[in-house]
Short mmCIF file of C-alpha atoms in Angstrom, two decimals:
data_model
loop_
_atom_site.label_atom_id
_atom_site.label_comp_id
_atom_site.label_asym_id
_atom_site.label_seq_id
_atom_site.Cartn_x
_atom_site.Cartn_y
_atom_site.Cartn_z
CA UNK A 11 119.44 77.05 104.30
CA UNK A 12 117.17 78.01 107.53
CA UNK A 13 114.04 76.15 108.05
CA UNK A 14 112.54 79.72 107.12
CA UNK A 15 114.18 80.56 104.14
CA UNK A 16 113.52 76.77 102.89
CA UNK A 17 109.68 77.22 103.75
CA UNK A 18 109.93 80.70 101.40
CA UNK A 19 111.85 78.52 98.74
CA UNK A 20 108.86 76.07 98.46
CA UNK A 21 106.28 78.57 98.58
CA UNK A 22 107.50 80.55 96.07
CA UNK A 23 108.28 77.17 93.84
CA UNK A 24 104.35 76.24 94.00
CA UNK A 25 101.81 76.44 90.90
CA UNK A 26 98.41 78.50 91.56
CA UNK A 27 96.03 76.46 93.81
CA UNK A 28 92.50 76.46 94.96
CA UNK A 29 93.79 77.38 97.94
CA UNK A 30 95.51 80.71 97.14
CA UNK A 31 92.21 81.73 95.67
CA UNK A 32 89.81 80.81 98.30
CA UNK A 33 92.28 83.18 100.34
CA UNK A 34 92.48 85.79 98.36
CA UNK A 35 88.61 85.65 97.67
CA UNK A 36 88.44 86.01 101.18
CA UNK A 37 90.38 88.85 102.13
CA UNK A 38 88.75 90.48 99.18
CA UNK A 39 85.14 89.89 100.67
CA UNK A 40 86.75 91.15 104.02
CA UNK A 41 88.12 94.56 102.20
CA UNK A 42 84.45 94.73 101.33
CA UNK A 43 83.32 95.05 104.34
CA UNK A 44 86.08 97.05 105.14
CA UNK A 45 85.91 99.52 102.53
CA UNK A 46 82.01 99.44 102.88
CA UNK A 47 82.14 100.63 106.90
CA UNK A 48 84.59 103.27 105.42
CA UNK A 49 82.74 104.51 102.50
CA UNK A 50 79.95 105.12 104.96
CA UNK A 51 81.73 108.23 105.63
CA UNK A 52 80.61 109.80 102.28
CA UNK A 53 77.14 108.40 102.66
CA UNK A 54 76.89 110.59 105.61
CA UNK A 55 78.56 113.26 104.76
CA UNK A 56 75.65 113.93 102.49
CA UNK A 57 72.96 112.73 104.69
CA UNK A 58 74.43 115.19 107.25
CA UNK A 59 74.89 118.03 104.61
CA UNK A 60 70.90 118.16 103.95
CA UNK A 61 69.36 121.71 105.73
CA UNK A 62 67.79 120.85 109.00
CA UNK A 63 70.74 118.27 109.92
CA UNK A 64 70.93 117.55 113.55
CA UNK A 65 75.26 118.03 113.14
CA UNK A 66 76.54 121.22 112.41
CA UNK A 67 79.72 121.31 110.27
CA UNK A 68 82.24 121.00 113.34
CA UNK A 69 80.28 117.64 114.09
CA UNK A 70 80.27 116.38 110.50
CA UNK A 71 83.72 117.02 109.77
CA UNK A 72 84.62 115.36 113.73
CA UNK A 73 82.05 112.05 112.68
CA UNK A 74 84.12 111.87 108.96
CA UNK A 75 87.48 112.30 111.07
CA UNK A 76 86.74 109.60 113.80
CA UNK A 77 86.94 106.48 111.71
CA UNK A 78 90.64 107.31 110.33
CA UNK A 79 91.65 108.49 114.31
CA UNK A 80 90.98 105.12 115.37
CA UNK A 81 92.76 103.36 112.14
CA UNK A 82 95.86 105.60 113.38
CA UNK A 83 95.57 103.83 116.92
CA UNK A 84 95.17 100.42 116.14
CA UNK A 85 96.94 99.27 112.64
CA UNK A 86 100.23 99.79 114.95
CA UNK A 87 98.75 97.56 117.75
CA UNK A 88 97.45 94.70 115.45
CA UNK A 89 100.36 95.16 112.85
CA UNK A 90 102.41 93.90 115.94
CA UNK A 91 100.32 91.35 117.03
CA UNK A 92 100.23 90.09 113.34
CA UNK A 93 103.59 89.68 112.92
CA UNK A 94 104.51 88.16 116.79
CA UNK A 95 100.65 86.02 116.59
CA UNK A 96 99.71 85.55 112.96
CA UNK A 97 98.76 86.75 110.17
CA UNK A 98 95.35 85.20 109.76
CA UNK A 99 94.59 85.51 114.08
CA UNK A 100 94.91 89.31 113.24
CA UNK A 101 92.66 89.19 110.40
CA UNK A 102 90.13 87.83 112.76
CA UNK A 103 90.28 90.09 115.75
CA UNK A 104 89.72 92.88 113.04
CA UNK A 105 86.78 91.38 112.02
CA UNK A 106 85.14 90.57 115.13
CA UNK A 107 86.39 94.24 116.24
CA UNK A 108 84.71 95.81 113.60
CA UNK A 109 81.26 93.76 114.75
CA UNK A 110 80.17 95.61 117.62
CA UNK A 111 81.13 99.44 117.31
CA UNK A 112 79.10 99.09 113.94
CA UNK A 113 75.79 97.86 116.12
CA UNK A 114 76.49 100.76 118.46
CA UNK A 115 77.08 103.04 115.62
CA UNK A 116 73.49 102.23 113.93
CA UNK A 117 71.63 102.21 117.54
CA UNK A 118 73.10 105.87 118.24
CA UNK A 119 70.66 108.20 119.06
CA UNK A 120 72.67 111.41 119.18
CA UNK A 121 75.85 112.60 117.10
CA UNK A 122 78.24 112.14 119.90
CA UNK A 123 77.90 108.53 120.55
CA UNK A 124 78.06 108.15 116.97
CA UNK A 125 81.17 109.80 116.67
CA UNK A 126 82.73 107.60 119.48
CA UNK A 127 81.56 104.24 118.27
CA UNK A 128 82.69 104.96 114.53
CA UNK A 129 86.18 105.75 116.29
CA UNK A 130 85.98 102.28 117.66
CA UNK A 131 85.55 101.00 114.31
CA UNK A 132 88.31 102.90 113.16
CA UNK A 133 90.28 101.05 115.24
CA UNK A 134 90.03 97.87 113.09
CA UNK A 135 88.90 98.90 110.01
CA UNK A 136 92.34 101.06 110.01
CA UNK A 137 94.28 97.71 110.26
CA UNK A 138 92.71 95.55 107.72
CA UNK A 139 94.19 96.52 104.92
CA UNK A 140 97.71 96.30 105.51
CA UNK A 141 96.66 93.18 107.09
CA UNK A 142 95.61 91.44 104.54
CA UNK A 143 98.37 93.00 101.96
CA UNK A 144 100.97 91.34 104.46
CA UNK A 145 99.05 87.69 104.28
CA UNK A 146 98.85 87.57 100.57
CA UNK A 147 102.49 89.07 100.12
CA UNK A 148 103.33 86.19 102.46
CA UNK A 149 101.16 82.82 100.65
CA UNK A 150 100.82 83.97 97.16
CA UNK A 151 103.61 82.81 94.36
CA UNK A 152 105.33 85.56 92.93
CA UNK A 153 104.01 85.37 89.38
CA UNK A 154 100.43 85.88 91.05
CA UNK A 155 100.83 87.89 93.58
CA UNK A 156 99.81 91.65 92.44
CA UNK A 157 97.47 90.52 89.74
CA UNK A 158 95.49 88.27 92.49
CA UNK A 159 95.90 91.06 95.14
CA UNK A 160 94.62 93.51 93.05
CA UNK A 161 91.68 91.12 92.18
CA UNK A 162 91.10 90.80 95.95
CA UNK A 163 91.15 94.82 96.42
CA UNK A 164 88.43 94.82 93.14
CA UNK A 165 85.99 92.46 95.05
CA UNK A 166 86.83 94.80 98.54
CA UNK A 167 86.05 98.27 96.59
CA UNK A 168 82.53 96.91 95.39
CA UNK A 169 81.50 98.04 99.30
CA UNK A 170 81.41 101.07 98.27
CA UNK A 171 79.17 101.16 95.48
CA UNK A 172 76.98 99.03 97.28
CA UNK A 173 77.07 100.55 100.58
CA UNK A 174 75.94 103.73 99.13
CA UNK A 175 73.33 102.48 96.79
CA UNK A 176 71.93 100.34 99.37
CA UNK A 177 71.47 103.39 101.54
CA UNK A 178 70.03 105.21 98.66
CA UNK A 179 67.44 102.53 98.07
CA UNK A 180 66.42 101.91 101.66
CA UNK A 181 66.10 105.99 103.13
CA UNK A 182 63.02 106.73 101.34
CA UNK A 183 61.81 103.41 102.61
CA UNK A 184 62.95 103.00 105.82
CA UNK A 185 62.02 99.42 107.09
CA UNK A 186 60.76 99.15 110.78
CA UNK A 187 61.03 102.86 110.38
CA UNK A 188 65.00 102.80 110.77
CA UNK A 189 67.02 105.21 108.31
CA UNK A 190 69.09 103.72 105.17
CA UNK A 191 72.09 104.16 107.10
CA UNK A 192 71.18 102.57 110.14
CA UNK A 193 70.38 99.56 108.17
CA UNK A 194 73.71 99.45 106.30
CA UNK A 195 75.87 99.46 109.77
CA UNK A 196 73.35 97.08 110.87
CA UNK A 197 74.56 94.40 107.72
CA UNK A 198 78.32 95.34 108.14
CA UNK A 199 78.05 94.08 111.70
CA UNK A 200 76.71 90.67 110.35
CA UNK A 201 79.32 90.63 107.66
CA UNK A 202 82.00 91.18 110.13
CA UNK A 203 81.19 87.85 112.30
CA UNK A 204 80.95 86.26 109.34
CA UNK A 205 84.19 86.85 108.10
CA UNK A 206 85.53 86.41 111.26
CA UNK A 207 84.42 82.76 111.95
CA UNK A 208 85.35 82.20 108.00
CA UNK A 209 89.09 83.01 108.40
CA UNK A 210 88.92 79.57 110.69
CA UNK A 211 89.11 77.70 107.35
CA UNK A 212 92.21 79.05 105.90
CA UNK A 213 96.04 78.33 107.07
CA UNK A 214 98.00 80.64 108.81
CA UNK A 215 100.82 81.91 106.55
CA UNK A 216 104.09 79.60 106.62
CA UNK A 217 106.19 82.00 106.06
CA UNK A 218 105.17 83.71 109.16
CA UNK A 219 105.30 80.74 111.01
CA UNK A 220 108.68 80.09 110.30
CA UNK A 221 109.66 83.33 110.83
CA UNK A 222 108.37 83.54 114.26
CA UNK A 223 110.16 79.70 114.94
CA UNK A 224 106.85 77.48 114.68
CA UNK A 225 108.51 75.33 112.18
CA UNK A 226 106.35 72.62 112.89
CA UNK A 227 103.32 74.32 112.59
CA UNK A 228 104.99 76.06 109.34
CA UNK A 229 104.97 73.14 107.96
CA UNK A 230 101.71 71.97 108.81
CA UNK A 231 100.33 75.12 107.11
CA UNK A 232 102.42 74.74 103.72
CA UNK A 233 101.40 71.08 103.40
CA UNK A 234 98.13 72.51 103.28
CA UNK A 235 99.13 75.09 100.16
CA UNK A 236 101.00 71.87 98.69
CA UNK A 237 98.08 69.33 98.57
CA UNK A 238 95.79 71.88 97.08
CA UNK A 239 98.55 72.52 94.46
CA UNK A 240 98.62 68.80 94.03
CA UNK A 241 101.60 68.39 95.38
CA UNK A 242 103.01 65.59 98.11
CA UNK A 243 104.75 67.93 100.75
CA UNK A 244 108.25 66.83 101.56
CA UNK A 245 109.56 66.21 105.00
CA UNK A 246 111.78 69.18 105.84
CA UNK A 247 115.02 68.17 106.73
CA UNK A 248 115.81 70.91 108.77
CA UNK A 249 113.09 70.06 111.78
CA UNK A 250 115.40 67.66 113.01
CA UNK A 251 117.97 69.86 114.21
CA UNK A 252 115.72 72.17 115.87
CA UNK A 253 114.86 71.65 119.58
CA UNK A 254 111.27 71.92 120.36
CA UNK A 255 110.42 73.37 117.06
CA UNK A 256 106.62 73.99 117.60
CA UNK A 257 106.91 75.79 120.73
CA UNK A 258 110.20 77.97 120.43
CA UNK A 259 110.85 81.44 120.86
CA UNK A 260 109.97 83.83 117.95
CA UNK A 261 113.31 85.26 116.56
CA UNK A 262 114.02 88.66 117.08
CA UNK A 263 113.59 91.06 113.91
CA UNK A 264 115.12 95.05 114.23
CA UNK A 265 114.13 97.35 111.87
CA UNK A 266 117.69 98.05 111.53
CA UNK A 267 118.24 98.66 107.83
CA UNK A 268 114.64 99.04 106.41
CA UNK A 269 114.10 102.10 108.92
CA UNK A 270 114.69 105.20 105.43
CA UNK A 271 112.10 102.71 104.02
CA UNK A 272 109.82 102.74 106.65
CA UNK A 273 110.65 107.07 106.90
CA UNK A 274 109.58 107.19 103.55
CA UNK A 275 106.52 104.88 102.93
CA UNK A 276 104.88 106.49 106.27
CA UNK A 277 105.49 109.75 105.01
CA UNK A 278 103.93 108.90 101.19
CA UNK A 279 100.95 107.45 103.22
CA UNK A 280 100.04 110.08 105.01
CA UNK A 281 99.70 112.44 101.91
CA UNK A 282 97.82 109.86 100.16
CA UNK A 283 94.63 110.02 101.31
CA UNK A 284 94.26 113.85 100.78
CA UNK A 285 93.22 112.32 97.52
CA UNK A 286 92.72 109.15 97.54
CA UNK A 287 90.10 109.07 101.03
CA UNK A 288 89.18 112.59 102.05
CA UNK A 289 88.48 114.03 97.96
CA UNK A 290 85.89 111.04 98.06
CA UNK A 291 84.86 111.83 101.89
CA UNK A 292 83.46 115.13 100.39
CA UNK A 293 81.95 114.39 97.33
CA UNK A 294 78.58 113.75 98.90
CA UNK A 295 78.85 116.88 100.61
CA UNK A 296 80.77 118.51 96.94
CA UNK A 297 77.35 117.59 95.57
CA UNK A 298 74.97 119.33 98.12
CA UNK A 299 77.01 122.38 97.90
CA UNK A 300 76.46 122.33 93.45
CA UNK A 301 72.74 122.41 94.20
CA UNK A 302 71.86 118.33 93.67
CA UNK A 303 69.71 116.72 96.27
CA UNK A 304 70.51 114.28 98.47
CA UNK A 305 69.08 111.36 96.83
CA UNK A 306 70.64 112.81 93.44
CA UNK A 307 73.78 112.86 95.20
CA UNK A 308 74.03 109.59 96.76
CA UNK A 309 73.31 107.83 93.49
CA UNK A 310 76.17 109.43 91.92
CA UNK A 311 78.33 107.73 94.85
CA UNK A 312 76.87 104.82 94.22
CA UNK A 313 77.46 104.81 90.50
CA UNK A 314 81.00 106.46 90.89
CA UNK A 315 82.08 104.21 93.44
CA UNK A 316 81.91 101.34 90.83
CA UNK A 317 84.44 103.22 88.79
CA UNK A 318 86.89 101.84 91.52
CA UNK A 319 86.49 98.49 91.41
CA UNK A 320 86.64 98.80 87.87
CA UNK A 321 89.92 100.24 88.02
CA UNK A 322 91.44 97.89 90.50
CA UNK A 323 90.29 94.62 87.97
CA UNK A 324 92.04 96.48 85.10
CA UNK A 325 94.83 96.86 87.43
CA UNK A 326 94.94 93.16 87.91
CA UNK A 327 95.87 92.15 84.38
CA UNK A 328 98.60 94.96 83.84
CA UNK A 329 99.86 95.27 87.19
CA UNK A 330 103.14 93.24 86.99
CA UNK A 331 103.80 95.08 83.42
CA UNK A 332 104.84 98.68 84.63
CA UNK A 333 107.69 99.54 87.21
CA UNK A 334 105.43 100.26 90.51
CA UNK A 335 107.00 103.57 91.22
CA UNK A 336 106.01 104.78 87.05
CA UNK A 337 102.38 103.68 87.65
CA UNK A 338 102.06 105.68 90.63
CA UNK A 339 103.34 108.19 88.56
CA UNK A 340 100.71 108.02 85.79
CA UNK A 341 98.15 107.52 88.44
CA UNK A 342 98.67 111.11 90.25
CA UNK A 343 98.69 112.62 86.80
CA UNK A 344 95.47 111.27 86.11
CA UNK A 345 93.65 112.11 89.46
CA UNK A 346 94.58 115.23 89.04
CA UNK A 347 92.99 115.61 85.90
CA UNK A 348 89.65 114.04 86.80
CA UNK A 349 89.73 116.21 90.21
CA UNK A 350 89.99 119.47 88.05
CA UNK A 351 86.66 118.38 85.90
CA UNK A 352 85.09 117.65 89.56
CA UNK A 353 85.43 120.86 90.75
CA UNK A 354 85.17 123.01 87.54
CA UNK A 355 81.82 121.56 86.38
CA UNK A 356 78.37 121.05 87.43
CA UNK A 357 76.65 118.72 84.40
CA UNK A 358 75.34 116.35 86.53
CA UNK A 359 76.58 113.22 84.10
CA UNK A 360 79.98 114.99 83.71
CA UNK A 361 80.67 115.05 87.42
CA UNK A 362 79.13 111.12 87.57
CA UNK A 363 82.00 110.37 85.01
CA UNK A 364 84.49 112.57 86.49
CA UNK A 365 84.04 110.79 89.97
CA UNK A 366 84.26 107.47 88.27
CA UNK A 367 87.49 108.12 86.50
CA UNK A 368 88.71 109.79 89.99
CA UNK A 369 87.45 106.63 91.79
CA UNK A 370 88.83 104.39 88.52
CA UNK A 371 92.12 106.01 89.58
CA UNK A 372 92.40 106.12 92.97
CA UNK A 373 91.88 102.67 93.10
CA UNK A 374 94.91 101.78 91.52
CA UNK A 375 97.01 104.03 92.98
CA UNK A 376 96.05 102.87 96.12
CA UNK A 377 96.51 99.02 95.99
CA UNK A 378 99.35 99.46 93.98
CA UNK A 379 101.27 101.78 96.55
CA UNK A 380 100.11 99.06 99.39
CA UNK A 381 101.75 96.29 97.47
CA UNK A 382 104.62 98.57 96.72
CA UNK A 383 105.16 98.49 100.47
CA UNK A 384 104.22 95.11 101.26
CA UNK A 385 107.19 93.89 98.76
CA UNK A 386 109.97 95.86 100.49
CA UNK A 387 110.15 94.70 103.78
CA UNK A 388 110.74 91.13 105.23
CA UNK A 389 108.74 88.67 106.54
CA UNK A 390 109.66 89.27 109.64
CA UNK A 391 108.65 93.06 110.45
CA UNK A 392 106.07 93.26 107.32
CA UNK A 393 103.15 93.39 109.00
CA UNK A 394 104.59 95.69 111.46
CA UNK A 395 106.40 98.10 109.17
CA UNK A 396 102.98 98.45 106.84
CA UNK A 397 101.35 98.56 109.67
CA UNK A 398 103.15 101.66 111.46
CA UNK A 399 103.20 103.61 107.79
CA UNK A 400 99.94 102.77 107.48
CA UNK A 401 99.00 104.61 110.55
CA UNK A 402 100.28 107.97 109.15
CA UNK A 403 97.61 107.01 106.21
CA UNK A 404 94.76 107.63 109.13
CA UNK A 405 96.36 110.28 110.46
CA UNK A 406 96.34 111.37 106.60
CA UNK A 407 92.53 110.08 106.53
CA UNK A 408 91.75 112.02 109.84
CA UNK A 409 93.00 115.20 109.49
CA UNK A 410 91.98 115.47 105.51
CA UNK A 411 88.22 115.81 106.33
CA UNK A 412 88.72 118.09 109.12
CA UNK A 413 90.60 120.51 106.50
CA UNK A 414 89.20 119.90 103.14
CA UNK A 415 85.13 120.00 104.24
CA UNK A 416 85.66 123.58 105.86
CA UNK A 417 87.89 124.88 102.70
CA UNK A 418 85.47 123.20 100.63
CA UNK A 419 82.57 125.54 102.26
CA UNK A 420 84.61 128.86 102.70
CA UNK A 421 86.81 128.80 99.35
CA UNK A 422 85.45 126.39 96.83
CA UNK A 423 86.22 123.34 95.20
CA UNK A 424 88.73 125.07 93.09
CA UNK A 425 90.99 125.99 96.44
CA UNK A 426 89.78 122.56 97.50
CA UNK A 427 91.44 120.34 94.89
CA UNK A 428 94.72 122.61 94.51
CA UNK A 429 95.65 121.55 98.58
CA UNK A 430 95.03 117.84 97.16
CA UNK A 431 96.85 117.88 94.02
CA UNK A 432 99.91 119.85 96.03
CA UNK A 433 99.93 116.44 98.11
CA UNK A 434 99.80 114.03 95.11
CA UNK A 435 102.90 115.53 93.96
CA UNK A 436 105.28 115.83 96.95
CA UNK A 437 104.43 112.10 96.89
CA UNK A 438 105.55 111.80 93.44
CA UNK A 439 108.36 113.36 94.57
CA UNK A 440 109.41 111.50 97.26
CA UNK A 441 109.04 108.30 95.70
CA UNK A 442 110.83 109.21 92.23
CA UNK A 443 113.87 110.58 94.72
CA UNK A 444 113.83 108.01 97.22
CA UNK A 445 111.75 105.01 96.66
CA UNK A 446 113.35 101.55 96.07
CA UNK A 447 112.52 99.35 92.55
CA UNK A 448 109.49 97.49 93.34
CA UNK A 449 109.56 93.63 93.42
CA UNK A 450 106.96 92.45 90.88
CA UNK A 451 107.02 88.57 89.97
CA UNK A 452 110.21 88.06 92.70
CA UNK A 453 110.30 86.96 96.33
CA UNK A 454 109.22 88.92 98.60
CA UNK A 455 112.83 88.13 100.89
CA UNK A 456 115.22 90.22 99.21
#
């Protein structure tokens, strides 16, 4: 047995530690910031879809586009630094990344720069979550991996709810004279340094480490894991026989085989957030264009958004019980029926439920497709592989807003929702023809 394979062994032999969920708590508080600087997008959307707004359409839909263009650009680049640097050094960069484009975004004075600096913060925000799927994929023991991962994605989704509430609560207000919005970058940029300095307390992943040929320092990490578990890590018999094991070159890792899987999960993620990101993008501006005003409209982001975390803590419990590719299934049947009674009605307290359930929904499907992915490829190219697919999930992101806000003004949210559902079901498609079983409660190394 390799020195890697043995450190997978162990990891996968260990009982649920303190340890596991301090990480997990903290990638979860990181996906709130995450999703938070994200779900800003539909905050503005219906700040910017007031009469008398400084952008015209063109500019809105470029300003909704930017963040996702950005995600496309760098998940690739720190995908591959994650898997030849580190899991958790990654999740850092893409914290303190996310730090300063958000200041610049909230000083903007004019819709241009605030296109460019949201673009910026595309550029980590767009790597996060695959990110931190690949970390907890990697430390987490089978048996708790989804349901604790899914926890993690409920804490992150609560930045939505929040985000927009907070923004609801501070515009007619407007501290120091500084809009809602302005104040909610402002506290994301905090956040992110925060978060950034916090990672410092958490191991790398072992698994990684071992991978990349830092047995030592594999080691070093999985004590850590071990102790908290109440365990006495063992010395590793293996270190013996390698030369300069803290300091040698990172084994090489093709895609070779895992390339169809790869094709296919890039493919599923860029029709995913037709529904999933730019249905929500729009509902701020969905609820200008029924007649509601802006503050009206807000609140029912606010109160729909915590229809998502909702639905990833359900998630949580029942996760491991259904085959991953049959909940997705479920999922897209059920989106589609809550987008219908968004774009048929306009009962104010239907279409608050109706973009609860959709944001209930969405939020499994989501999480549950990310973990999907996370569990088919290796250790070695994980964060890479997610990483690349998950770039075609901002392209998805980018290009979604850019369609669906002009069809939304010139057809309707009838025509609207029909070019989404179309997209939930090629992807039901493709993954009932071609996906692989899901691993739920086995080792990620298959």
């Amino acid at each position: 047995m390799t020195n890697a394979q043995d450190i997978s062994a162990r990891l996968d032999s260990l009982p649920l530690s303190r340890l596991h969920l301090a990480v997990a708590a903290l990638c979860g508080i990181g996906l709130f910031v995450d999703t938070a600087e994200l779900s800003l997008g539909s905050v503005l959307s219906a700040v910017f879809s007031v009469p008398g707004s400084p952008l015209d359409t063109g500019q809105l839909a470029w300003l909704l586009a930017s963040v996702f263009i950005g995600g496309a650009i760098g998940a690739p680049l720190l995908g591959w630094l994650s898997d030849r640097h580190g899991r958790r050094t990654a999740l850092q960069i893409s914290m303190a990344l996310v730090a300063l484009p958000s200041f610049g975004a909230a000083l903007s004075s004019e819709g241009t720069w605030l296109i460019v600096f949201r673009f910026l913060s595309g550029m980590a925000l767009g790597a996060y979550p695959p990110l931190m799927h690949a970390y907890l994929a990697d430390i987490l023991p089978p048996r708790w991996r989804a349901p604790l991962d899914m926890a993690a994605v409920s804490l992150g989704l609560l930045g939505w709810p929040l985000v927009a509430l907070l923004v609801w609560w501070l515009t007619p207000w407007r501290p120091l004279d500084i809009e809602g919005w302005r104040w909610a970058l402002h506290v994301g940029g905090v956040m992110s340094l925060g978060i950034c300095a916090a990672f410092w307390l958490v191991p790398e992943s072992p698994r990684n480490l071992a991978a990349r040929g830092q047995h030592l320092a594999a080691e070093r990490a999985y004590g850590r894991f071990a102790r908290s578990a109440g365990q006495s890590p063992p010395p590793a018999p293996s270190l013996s026989a390698v030369p300069n094991p803290s300091t040698g070159p990172a084994p090489r890792r093709e895609f070779g085989r895992y390339w169809p899987r790869l094709v296919l999960i890039a493919t599923i993620y860029l029709f995913r957030p037709w529904a999933t990101v730019g249905f929500p993008l729009i509902v701020g501006a969905l609820m200008i264009a029924k007649g509601y005003a802006l503050d009206r409209s807000l609140l029912s982001i606010g109160f729909g958004g915590f229809g998502a975390a909702a639905g990833a803590l359900l998630a949580a419990v029942v996760v491991d019980r259904i085959d991953r590719r049959m909940a997705l299934t479920l999922v897209s049947a059920g989106l589609i029926a809550a987008g219908l009674v968004i774009a048929l009605n306009t009962s104010y307290e239907l279409l608050v439920g109706a973009i609860a359930a959709f944001s209930f929904l969405a939020a499994i499907y989501g999480p549950v497709l990310s973990i999907y992915a996370a569990e088919i490829f290796p250790t070695g190219i994980r964060a890479s592989a997610t990483a690349i697919a998950w770039s075609m999930n901002r392209v998805g992101s980018a290009i979604a807003p850019l369609a669906l806000l002009p069809t939304l003004q010139a057809a309707g949210p009838l025509t609207t929702f029909a070019t989404i559902a179309i997209t939930l079901l090629l992807s039901l498609l493709l993954i009932a023809l071609f996906g692989p079983k899901g691993r739920a409660r086995l080792s990620v190394e298959d």
